[in-house]
Short mmCIF file of C-alpha atoms in Angstrom, two decimals:
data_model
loop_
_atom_site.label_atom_id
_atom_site.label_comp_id
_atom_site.label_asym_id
_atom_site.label_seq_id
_atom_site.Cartn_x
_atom_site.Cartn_y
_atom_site.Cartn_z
CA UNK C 10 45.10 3.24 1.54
CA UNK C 11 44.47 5.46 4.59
CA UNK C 12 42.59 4.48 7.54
CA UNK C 13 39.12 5.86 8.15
CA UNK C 14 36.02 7.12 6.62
CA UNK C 15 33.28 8.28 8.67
CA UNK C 16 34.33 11.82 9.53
CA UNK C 17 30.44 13.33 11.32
CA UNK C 18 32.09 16.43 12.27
CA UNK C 19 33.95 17.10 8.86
CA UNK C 20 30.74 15.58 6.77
CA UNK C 21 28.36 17.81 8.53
CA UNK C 22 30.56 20.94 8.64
CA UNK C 23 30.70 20.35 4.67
CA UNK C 24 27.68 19.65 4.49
CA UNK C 25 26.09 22.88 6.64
CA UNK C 26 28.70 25.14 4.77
CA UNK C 27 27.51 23.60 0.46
CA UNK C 28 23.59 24.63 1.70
CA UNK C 29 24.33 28.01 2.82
CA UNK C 30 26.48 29.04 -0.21
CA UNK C 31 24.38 27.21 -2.82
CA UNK C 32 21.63 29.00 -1.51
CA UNK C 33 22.91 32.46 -0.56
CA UNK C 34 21.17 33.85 -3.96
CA UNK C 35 17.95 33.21 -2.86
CA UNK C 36 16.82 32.37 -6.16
CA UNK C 37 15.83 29.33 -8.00
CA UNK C 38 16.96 28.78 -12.02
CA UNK C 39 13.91 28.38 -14.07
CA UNK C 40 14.75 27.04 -17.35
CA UNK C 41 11.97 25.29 -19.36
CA UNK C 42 13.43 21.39 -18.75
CA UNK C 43 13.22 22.22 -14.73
CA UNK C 44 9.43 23.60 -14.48
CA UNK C 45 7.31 20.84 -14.73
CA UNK C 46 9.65 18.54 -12.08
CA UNK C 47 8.98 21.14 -9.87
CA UNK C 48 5.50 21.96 -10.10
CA UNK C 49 4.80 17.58 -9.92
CA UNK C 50 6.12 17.72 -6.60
CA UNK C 51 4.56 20.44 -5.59
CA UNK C 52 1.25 18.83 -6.61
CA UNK C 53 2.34 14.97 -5.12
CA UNK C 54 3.04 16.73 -1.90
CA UNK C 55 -0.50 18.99 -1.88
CA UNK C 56 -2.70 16.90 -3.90
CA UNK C 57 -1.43 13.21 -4.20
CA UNK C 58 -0.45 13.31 -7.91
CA UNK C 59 1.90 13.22 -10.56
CA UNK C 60 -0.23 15.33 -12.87
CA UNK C 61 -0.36 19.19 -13.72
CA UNK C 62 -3.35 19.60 -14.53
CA UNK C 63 -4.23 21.81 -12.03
CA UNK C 64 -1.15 24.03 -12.89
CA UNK C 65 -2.24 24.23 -16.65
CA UNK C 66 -5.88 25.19 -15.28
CA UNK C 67 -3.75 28.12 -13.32
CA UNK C 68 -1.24 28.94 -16.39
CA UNK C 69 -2.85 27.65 -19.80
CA UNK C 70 0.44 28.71 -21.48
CA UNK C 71 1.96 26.12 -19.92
CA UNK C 72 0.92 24.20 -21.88
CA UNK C 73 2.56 25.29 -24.95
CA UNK C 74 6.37 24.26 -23.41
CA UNK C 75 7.29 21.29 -24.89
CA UNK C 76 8.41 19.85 -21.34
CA UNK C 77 4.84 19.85 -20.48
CA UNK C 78 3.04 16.39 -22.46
CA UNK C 79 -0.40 15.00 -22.81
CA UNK C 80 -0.20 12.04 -21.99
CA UNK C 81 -2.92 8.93 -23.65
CA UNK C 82 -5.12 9.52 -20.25
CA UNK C 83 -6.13 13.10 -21.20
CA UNK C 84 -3.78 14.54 -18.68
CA UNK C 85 -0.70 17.29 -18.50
CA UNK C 86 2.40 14.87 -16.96
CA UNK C 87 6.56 16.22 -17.14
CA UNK C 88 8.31 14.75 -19.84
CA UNK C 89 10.99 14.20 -17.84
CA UNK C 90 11.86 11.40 -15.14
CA UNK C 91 9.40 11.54 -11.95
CA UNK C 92 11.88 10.43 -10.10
CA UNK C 93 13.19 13.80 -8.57
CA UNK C 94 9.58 15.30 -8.13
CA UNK C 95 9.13 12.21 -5.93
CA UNK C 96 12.21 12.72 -4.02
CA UNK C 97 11.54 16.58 -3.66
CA UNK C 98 7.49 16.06 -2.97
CA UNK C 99 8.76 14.19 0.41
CA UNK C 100 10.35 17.26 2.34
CA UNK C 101 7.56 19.59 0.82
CA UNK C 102 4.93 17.46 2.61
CA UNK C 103 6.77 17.48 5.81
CA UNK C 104 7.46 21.30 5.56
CA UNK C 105 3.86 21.20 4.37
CA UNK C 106 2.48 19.87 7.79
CA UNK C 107 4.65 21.74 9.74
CA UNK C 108 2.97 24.71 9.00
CA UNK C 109 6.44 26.25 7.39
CA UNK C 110 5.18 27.06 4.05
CA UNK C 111 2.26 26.96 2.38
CA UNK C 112 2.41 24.54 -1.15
CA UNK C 113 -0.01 27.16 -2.93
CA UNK C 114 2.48 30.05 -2.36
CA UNK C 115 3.63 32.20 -5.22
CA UNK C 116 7.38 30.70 -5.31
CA UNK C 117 6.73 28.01 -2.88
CA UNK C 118 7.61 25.62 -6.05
CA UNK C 119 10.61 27.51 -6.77
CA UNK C 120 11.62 27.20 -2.79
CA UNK C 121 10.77 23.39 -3.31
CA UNK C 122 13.27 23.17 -6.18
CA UNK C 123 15.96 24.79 -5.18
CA UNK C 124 16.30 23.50 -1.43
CA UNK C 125 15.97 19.64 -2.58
CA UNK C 126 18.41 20.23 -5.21
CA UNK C 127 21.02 22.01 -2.77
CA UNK C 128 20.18 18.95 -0.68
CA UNK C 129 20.90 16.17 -3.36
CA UNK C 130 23.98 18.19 -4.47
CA UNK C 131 25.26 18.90 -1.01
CA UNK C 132 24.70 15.26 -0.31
CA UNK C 133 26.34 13.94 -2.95
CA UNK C 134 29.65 16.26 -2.14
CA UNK C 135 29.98 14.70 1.29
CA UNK C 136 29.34 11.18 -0.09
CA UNK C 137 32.82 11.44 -2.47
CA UNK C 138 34.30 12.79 0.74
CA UNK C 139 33.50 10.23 2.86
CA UNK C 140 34.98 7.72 0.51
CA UNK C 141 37.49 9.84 -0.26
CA UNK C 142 38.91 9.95 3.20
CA UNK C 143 39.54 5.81 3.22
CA UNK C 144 42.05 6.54 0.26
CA UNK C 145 43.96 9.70 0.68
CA UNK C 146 44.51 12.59 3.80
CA UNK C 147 41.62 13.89 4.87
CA UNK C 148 42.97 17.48 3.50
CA UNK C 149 43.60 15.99 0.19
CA UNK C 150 39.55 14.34 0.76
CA UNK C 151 38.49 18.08 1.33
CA UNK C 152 39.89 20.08 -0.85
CA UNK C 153 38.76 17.65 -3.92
CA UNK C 154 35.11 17.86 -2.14
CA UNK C 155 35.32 21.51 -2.10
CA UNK C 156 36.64 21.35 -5.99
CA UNK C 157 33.73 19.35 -6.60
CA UNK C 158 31.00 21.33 -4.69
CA UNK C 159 31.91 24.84 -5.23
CA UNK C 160 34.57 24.57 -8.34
CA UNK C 161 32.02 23.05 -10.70
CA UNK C 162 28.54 23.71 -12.43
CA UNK C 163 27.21 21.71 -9.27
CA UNK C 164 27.07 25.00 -7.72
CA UNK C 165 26.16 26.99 -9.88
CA UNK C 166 23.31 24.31 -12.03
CA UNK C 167 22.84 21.20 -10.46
CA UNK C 168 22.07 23.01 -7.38
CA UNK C 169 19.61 25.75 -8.22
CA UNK C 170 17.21 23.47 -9.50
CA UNK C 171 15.50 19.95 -10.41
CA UNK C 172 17.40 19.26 -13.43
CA UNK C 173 18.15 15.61 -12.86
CA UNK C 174 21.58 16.08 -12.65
CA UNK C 175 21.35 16.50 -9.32
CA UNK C 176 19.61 13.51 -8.34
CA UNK C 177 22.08 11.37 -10.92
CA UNK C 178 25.27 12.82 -8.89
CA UNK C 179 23.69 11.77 -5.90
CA UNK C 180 22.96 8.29 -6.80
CA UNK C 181 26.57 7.63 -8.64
CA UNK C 182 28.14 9.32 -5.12
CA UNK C 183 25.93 6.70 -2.95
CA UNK C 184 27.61 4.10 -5.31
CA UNK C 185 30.67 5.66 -4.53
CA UNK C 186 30.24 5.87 -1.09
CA UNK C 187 29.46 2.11 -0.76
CA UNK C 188 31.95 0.53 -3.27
CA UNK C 189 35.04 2.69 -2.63
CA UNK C 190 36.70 0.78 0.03
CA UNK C 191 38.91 -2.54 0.46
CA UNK C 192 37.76 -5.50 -1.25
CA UNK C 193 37.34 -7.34 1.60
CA UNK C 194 34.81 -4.97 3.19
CA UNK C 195 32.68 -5.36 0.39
CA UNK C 196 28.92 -7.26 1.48
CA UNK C 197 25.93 -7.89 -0.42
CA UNK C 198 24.57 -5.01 1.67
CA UNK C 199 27.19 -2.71 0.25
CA UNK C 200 26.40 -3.92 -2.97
CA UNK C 201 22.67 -3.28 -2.42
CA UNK C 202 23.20 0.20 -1.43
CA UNK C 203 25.31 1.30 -4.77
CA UNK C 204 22.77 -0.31 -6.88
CA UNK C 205 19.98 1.50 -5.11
CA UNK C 206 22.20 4.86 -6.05
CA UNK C 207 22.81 3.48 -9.72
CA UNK C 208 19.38 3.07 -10.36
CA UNK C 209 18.47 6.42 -9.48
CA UNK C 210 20.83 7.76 -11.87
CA UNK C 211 19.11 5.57 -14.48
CA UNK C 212 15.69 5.96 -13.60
CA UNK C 213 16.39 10.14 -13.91
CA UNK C 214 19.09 9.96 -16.74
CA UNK C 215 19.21 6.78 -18.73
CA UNK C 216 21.82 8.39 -20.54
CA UNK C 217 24.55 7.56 -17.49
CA UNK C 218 23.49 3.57 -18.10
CA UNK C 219 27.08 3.25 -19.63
CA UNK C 220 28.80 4.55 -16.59
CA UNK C 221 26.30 2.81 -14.15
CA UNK C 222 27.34 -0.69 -16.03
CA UNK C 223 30.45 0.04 -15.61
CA UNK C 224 30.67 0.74 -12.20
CA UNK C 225 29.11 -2.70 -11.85
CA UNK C 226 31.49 -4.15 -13.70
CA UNK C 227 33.90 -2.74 -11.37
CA UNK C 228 32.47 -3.98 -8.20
CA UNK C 229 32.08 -7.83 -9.71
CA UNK C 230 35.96 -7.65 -10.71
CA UNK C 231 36.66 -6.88 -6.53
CA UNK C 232 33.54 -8.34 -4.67
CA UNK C 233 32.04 -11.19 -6.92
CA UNK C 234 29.80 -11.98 -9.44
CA UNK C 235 26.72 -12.38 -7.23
CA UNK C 236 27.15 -8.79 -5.51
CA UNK C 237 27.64 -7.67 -9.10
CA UNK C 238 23.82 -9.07 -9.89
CA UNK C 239 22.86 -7.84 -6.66
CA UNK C 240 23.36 -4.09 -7.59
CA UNK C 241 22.81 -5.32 -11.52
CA UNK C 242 19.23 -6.44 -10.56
CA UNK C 243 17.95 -3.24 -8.68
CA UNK C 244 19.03 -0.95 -11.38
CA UNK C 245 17.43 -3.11 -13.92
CA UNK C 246 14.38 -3.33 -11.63
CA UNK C 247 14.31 0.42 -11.71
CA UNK C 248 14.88 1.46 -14.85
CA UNK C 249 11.81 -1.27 -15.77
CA UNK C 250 9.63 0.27 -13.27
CA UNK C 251 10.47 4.00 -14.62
CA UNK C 252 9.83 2.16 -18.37
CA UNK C 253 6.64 0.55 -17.23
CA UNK C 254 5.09 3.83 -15.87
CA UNK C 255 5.78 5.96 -18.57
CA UNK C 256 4.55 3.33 -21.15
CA UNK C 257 1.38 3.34 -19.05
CA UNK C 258 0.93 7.07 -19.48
CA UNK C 259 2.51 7.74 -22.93
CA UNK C 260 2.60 4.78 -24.69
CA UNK C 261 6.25 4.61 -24.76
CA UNK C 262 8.59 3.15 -22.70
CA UNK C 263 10.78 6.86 -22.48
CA UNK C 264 7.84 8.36 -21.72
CA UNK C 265 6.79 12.36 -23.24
CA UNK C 266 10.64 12.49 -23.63
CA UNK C 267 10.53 10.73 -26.90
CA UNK C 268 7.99 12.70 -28.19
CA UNK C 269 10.26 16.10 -26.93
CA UNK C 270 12.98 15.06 -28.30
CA UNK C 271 11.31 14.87 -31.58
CA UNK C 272 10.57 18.32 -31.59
CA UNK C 273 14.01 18.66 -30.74
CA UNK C 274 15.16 17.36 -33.84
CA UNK C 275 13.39 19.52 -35.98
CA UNK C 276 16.17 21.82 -37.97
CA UNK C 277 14.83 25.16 -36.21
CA UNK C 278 14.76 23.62 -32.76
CA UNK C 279 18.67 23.20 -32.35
CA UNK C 280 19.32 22.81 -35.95
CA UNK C 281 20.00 19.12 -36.03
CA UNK C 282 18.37 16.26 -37.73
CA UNK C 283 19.92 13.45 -35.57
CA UNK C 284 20.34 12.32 -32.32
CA UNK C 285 24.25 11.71 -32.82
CA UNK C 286 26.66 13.31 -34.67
CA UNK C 287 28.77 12.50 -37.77
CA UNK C 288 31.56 14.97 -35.99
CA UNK C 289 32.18 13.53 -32.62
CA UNK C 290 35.51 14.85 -32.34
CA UNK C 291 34.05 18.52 -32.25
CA UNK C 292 32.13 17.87 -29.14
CA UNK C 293 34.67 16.42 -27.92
CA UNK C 294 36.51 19.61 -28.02
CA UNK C 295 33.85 21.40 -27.21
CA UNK C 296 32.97 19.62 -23.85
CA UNK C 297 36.62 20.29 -22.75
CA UNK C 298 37.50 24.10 -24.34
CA UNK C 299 34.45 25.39 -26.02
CA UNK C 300 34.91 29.04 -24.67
CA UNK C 301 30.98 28.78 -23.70
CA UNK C 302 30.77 25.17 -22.71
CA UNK C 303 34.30 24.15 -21.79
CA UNK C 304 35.04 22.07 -19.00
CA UNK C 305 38.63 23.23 -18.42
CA UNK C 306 37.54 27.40 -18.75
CA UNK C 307 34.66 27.04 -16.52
CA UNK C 308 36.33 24.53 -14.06
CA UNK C 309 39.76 24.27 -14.51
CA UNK C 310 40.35 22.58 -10.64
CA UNK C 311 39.05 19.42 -12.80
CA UNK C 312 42.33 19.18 -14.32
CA UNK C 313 44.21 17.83 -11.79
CA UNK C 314 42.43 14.28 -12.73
CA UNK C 315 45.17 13.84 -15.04
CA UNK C 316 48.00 14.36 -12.41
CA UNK C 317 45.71 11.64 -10.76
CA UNK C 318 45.02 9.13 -13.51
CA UNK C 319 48.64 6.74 -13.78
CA UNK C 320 48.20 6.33 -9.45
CA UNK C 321 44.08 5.34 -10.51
CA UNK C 322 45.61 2.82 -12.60
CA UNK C 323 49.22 1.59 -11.25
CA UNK C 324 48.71 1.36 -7.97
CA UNK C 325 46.23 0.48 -5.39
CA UNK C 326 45.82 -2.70 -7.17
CA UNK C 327 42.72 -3.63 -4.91
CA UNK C 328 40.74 -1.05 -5.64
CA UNK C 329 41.07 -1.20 -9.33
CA UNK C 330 40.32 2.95 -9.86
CA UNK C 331 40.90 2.21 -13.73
CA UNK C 332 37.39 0.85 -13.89
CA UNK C 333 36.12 4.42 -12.64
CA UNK C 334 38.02 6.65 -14.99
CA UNK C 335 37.00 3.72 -17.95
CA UNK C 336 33.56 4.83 -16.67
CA UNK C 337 33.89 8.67 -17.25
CA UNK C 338 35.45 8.13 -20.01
CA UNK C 339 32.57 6.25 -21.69
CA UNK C 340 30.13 8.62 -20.81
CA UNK C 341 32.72 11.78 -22.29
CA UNK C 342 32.52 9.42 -25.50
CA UNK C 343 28.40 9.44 -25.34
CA UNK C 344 27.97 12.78 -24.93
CA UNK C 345 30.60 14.20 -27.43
CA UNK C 346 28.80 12.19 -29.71
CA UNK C 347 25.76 13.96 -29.20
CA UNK C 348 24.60 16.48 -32.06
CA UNK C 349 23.62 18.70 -29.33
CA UNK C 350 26.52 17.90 -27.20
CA UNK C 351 26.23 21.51 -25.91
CA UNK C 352 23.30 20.83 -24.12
CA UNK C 353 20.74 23.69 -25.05
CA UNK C 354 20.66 26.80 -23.18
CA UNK C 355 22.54 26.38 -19.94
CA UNK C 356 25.38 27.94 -18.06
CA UNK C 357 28.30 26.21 -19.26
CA UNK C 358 29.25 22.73 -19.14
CA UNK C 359 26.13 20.86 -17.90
CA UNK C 360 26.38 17.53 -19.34
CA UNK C 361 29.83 17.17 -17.87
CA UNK C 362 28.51 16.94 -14.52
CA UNK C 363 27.31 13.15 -15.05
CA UNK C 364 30.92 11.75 -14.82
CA UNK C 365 32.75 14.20 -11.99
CA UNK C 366 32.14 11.70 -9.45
CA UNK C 367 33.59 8.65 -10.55
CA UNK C 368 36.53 10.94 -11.74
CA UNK C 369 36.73 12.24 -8.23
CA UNK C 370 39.26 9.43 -6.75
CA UNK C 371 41.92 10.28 -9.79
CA UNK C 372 41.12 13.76 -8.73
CA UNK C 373 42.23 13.36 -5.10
CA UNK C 374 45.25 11.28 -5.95
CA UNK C 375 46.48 14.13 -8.42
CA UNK C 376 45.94 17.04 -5.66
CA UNK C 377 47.99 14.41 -3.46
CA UNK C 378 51.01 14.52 -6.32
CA UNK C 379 50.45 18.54 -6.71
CA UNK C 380 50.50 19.07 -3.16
CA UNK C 381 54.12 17.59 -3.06
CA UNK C 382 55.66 20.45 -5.21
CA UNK C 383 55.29 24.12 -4.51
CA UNK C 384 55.09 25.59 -8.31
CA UNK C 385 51.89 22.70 -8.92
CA UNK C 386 50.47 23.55 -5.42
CA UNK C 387 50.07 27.01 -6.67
CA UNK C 388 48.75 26.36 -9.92
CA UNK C 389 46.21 24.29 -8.37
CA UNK C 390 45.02 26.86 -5.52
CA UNK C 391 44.84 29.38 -9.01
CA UNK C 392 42.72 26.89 -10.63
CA UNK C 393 40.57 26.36 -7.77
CA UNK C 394 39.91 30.42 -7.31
CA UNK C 395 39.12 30.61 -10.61
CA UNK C 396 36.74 27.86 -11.16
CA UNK C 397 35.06 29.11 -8.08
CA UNK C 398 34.52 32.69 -9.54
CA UNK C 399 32.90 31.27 -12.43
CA UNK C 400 30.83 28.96 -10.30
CA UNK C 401 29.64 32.11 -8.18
CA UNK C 402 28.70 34.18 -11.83
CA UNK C 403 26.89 31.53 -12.86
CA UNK C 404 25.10 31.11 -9.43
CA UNK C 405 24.34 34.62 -9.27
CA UNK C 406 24.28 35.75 -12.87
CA UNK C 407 23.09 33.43 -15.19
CA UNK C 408 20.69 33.56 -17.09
CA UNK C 409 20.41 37.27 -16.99
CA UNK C 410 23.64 37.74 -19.13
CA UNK C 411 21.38 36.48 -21.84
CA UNK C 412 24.29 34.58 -23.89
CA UNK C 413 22.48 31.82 -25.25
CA UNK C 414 19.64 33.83 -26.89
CA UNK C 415 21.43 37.56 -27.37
CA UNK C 416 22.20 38.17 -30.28
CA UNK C 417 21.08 34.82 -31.88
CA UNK C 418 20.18 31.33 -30.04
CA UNK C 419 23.45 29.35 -29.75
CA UNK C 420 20.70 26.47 -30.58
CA UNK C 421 21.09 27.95 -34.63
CA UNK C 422 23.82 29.52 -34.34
CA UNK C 423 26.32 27.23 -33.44
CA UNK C 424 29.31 28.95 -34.34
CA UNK C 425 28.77 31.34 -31.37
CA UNK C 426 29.95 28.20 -29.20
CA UNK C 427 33.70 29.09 -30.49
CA UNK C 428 33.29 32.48 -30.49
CA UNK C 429 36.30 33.94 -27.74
CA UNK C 430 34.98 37.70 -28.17
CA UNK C 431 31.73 37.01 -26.58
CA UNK C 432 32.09 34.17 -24.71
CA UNK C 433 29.54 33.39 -21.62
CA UNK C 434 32.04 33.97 -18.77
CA UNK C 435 32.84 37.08 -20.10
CA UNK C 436 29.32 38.09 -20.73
CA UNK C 437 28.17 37.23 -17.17
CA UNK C 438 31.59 38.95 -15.81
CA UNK C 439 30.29 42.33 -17.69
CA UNK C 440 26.21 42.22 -17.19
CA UNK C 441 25.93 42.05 -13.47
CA UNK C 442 24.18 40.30 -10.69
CA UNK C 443 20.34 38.92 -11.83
CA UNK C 444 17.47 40.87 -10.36
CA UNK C 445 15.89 37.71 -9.29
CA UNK C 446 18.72 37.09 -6.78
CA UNK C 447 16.86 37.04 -2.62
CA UNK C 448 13.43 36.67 -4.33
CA UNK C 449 12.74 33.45 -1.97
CA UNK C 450 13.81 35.27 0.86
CA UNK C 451 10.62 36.79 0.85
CA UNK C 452 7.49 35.88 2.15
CA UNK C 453 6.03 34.95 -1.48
CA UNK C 454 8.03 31.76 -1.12
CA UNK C 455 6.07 30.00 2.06
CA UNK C 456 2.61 32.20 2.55
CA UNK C 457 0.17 33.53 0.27
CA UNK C 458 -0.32 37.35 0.15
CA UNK C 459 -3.59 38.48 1.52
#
């Protein structure tokens, strides 16, 4: 275990240098799942609520997109968690009063999306590196942040808009942060801080709860049973609060998700009937070398992990790293088991995001072993330029390659998910940059015209 940790002038040079490339498109993605997280915040920053009523006054056809549920009070809420539009609603006020946009700009919700999301993502990038740097070289801390941050979908997704995903890496790399050091080290505070990150990851995605327990798990192994109900307690405290809200507005504890997700379980939705799968081993695959939605084609950097894994779980007997790659590899298990494991209309391996981070100490202890022989240090540096040319594509390509829905929606059409003549790297390689690209460079994103 190296010395050190807190690194200001490496964080913040890391830090600086994620915002200006995950913004350099100038553009914000706008799938359906995204819209209504945005346009909340916008309205709890202008207005004072949750609601979007006002933007379905604006845009009846809002209405009509399934993210967008009555809920039992007569109003319009996001089906999704509120948790990010919270989060995002705070810098939009301040920006707000500043006089530095205007909230009732054209794009100004777009703007709002895509800068708290580089934010969160950026954030949670110098978070692993941080804890990196108390186990391995500060290079080796570096180049697995840079991996991470520009090798990955967290470019090219989790930062272009409010997915969730962004504010779930952010809370698992707080955890990180905080539990990721000696044993010794490790106070109730401490504790307190990775359950505050935990619990936003649940409160946004209560799909990570397997990893979050986990993780617990891990730190009442090293630090103690009562800093394990410490961090225990706060998630739970969240994930009841997020459960007692929605119930209040929907009538159910998940909130207009469980009515969404019925509609996504009708057969010409995705063409599923089930939530899970009877053929878990083909998402499996799929998560890993689908040719549209395969980790390793779309970031193969991520590989080194397993050059990383027998140090995780031979050596560095304090820190117990087995726990953390136990943790990925439960949620890997839930989401190959998912009937839509490819997660709907996205740019490549979305889902897979979720479990990077706990991954990201195995992945820093394999770039350690690869550094130490020249033929593997190559390989690597391949691997990384790679995975950061399909990071850029998707950043300033997708979705205007149009792969998911030309010539048939990969929702249907599953087959197209295994299809190596069309695949969606190839697509975006061929169709060009998206129009859209600078559009909140303009003056559309912070004034309205007059």
């Amino acid at each position: 275990m190296t010395s050190g940790g807190w690194r200001p002038r490496a964080g913040l040079a890391l830090f600086v240098g994620l915002l200006i490339v995950y913004n350099s498109n100038g553009r914000e993605l706008q799938p359906i799942d995204s819209q209504p997280t945005k346009l909340a915040a916008r309205g709890l920053a202008r207005d004072g609520v949750l609601t979007l009523d006002r933007d379905i006054a604006e845009k009846p056809g809002l209405a009509a997109r399934v993210s967008f549920q009555p809920d039992r009070h007569g109003h319009t809420r996001s089906a999704y968690s509120v948790v990010p539009s919270i989060i995002a609603a705070v810098p939009a006020w301040l920006l707000s009063r500043a006089h530095l946009i205007d909230l009732d700009a054209p794009l100004a919700p777009s703007l709002i999306a895509s800068f708290v999301a580089s934010l969160l993502t950026a954030g949670a990038v110098v978070l692993v590196f941080l804890a990196l740097r108390r186990i391995v070289t500060q290079s080796a801390a570096m180049w697995t942040a840079v991996g991470l941050g520009l090798g990955t979908n967290y470019w090219a997704i989790l930062s272009r808009t409010l997915w969730q995903h962004e504010t779930v890496a952010f809370g698992i790399a707080l955890a990180l942060w905080a539990w990721l050091r000696p044993a010794r080290d490790l106070t109730m505070r401490l504790a307190a801080f990775g359950g505050v990150g935990l619990a936003l990851a649940c409160m946004c995605r209560l799909q990570v709860a397997p990893l979050a327990g986990l993780m617990i798990l891990w730190l009442g192994v090293r630090a103690g049973l009562k800093n394990a109900l410490v961090s225990g307690f706060l998630v739970g405290a969240g994930v009841a609060a997020i459960f007692g809200a929605q119930y209040y507005w929907f009538g159910d504890p998940l909130g207009g998700f469980a009515a969404m997700q019925r509609v996504a379980l009708q057969p010409d939705a995705h063409g599923v009937t089930s939530s899970f799968s009877r053929t878990p081993w083909e998402g499996a695959l799929g998560l890993l070398v689908s040719p549209s939605r395969g980790l390793l084609l779309f970031s193969p950097v991520v590989a080194v992990v397993a050059a990383g894994v027998h140090r995780s779980l031979r050596h560095d007997q304090d820190l117990r790293l087995g726990w953390l790659v136990a943790a990925s590899a439960a949620l890997f298990a839930e989401y190959a088991g998912y009937s839509v494991w490819w997660g709907g209309f996205t740019f490549g391996p979305r889902y897979m995001m979720d479990l990077l981070v706990p991954l990201a100490p195995a992945a820093a202890y394999g770039l350690e072993a690869v550094h130490a022989r020249r033929w593997a240090r190559g390989l690597a540096m391949a691997a990384l330029a790679w995975s950061m040319l399909v990071s850029a594509m998707g950043a300033f390509v997708y979705p205007y390659e149009q792969w998911n829905t030309n010539p048939e929606s990969v929702d249907t059409h599953h087959e197209r998910l295994w299809q190596w003549h069309d695949s969606q790297i190839a697509r975006a390689w061929k169709q060009g940059l998206s129009p859209q690209n600078f559009d909140l460079f303009s003056r559309a994103s912070v004034r309205i015209e007059r």
